[in-house]
mmCIF file with all atom_site columns, C-alpha atoms in Angstrom:
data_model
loop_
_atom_site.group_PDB
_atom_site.id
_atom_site.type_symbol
_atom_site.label_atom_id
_atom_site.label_alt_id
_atom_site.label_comp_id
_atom_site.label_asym_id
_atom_site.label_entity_id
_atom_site.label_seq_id
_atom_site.pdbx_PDB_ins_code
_atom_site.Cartn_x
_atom_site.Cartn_y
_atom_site.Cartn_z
_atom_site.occupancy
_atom_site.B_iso_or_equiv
_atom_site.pdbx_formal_charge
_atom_site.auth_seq_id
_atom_site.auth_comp_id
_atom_site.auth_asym_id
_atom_site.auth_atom_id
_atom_site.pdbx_PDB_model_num
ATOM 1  C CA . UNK A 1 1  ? 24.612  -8.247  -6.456  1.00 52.00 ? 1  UNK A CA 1
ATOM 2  C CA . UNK A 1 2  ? 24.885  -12.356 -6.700  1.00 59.00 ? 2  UNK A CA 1
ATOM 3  C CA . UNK A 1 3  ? 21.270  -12.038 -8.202  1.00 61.00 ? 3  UNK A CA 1
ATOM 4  C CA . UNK A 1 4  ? 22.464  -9.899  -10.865 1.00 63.00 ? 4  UNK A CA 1
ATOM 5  C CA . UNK A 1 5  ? 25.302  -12.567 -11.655 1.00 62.00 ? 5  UNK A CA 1
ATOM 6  C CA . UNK A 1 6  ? 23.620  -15.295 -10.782 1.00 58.00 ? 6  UNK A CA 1
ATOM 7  C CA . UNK A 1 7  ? 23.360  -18.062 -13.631 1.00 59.00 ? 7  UNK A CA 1
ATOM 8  C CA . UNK A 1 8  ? 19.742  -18.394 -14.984 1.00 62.00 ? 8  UNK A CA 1
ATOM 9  C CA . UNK A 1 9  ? 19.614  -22.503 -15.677 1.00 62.00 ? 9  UNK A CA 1
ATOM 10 C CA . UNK A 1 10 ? 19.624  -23.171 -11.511 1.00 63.00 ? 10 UNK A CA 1
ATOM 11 C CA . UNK A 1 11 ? 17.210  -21.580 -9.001  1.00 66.00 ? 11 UNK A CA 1
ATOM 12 C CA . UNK A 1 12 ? 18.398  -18.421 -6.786  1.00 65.00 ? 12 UNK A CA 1
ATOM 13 C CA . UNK A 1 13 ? 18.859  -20.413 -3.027  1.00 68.00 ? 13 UNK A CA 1
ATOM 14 C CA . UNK A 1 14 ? 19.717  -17.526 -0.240  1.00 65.00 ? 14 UNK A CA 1
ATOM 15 C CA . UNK A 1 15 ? 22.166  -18.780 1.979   1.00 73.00 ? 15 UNK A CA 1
ATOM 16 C CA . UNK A 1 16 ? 20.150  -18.272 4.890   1.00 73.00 ? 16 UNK A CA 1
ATOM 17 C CA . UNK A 1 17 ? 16.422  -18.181 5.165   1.00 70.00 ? 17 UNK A CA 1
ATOM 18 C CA . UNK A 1 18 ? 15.117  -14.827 6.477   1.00 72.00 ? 18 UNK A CA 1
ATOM 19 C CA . UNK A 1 19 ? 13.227  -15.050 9.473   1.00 84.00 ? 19 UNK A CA 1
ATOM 20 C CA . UNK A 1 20 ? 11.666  -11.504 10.839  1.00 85.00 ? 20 UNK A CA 1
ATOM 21 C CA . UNK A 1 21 ? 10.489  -11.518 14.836  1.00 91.00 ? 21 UNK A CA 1
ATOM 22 C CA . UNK A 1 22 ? 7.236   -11.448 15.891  1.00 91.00 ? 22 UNK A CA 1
ATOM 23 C CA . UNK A 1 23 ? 7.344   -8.037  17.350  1.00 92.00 ? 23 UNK A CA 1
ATOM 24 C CA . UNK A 1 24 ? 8.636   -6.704  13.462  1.00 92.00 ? 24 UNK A CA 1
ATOM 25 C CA . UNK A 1 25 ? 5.724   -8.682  11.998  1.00 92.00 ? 25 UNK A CA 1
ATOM 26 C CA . UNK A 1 26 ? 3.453   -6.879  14.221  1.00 94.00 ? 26 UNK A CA 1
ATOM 27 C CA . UNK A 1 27 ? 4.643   -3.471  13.537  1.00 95.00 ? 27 UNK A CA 1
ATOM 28 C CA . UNK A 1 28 ? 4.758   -3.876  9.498   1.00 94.00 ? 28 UNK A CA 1
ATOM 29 C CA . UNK A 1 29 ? 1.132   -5.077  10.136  1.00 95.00 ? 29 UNK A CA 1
ATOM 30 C CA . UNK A 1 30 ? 0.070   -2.509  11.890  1.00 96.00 ? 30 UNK A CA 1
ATOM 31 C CA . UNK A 1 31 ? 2.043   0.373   9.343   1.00 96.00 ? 31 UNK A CA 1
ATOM 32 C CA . UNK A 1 32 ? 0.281   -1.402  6.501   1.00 95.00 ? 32 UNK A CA 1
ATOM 33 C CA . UNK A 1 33 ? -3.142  -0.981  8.311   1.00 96.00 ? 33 UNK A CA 1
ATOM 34 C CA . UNK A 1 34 ? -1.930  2.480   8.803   1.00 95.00 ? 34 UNK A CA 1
ATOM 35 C CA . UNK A 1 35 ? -1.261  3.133   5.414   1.00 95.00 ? 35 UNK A CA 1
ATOM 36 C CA . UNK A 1 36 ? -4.291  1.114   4.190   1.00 95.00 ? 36 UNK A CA 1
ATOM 37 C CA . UNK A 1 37 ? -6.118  3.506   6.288   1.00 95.00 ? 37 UNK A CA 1
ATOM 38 C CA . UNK A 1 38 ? -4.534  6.904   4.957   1.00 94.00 ? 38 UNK A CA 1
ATOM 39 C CA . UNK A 1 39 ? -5.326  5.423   1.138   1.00 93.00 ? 39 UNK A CA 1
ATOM 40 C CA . UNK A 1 40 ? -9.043  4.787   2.223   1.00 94.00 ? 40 UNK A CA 1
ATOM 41 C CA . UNK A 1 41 ? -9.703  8.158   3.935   1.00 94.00 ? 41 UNK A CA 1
ATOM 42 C CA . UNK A 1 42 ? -8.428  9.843   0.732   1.00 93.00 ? 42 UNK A CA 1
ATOM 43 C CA . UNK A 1 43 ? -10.454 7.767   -1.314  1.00 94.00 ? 43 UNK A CA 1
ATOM 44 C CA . UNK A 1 44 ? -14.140 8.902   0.939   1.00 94.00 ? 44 UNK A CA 1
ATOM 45 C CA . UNK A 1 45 ? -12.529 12.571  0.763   1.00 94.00 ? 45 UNK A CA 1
ATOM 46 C CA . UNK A 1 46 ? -12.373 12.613  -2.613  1.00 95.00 ? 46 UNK A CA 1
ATOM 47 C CA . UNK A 1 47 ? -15.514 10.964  -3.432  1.00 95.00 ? 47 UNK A CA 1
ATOM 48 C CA . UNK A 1 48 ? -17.328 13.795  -0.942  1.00 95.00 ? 48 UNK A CA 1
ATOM 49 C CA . UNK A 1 49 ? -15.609 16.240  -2.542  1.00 96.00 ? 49 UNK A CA 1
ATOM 50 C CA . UNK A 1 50 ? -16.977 15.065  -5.539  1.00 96.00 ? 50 UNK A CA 1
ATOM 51 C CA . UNK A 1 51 ? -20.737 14.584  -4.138  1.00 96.00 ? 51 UNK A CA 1
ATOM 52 C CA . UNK A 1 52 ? -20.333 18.401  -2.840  1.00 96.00 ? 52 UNK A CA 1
ATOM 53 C CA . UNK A 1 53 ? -19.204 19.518  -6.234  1.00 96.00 ? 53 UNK A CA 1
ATOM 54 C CA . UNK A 1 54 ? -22.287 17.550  -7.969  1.00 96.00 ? 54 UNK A CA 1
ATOM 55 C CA . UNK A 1 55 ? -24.680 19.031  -5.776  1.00 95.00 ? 55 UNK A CA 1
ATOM 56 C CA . UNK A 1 56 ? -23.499 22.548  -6.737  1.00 95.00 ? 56 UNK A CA 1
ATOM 57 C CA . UNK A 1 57 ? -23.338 21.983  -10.367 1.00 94.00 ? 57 UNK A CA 1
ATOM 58 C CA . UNK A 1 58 ? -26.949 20.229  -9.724  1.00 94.00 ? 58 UNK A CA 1
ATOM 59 C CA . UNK A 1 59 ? -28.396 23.812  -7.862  1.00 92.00 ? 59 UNK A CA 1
ATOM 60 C CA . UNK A 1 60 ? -26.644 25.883  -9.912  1.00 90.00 ? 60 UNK A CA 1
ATOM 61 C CA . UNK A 1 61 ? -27.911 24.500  -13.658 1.00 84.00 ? 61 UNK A CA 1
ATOM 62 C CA . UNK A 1 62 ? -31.613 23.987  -11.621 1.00 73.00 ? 62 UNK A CA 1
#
């Protein structure tokens, strides 16, 4: 809420600096590999689905 009321003509200081463990920085790494992974396997099944459906329109106008 302070940012919302905060005044614009002095920077935004947090009163304390967040600090995150290393055991939390290696778990958001590895759920953002995870997730980066989950986006890219979409990605290859949609572009096979799309090959597949080529190849069929390919055989089927041939």
């Amino acid at each position: 809420m302070s940012i919302l009321t905060h005044a614009l003509d002095r920077p935004f200081v947090p009163e304390r600096p967040a600090r995150i463990s290393e055991g939390r920085k290696t778990q958001l790494k590895r759920f953002a590999i995870g997730v980066l992974t989950l986006l890219s396997m979409g990605s290859v099944l949609t572009a096979l689905i799309a090959l597949r459906t080529a190849i069929y329109v390919w055989h089927l106008h041939a």
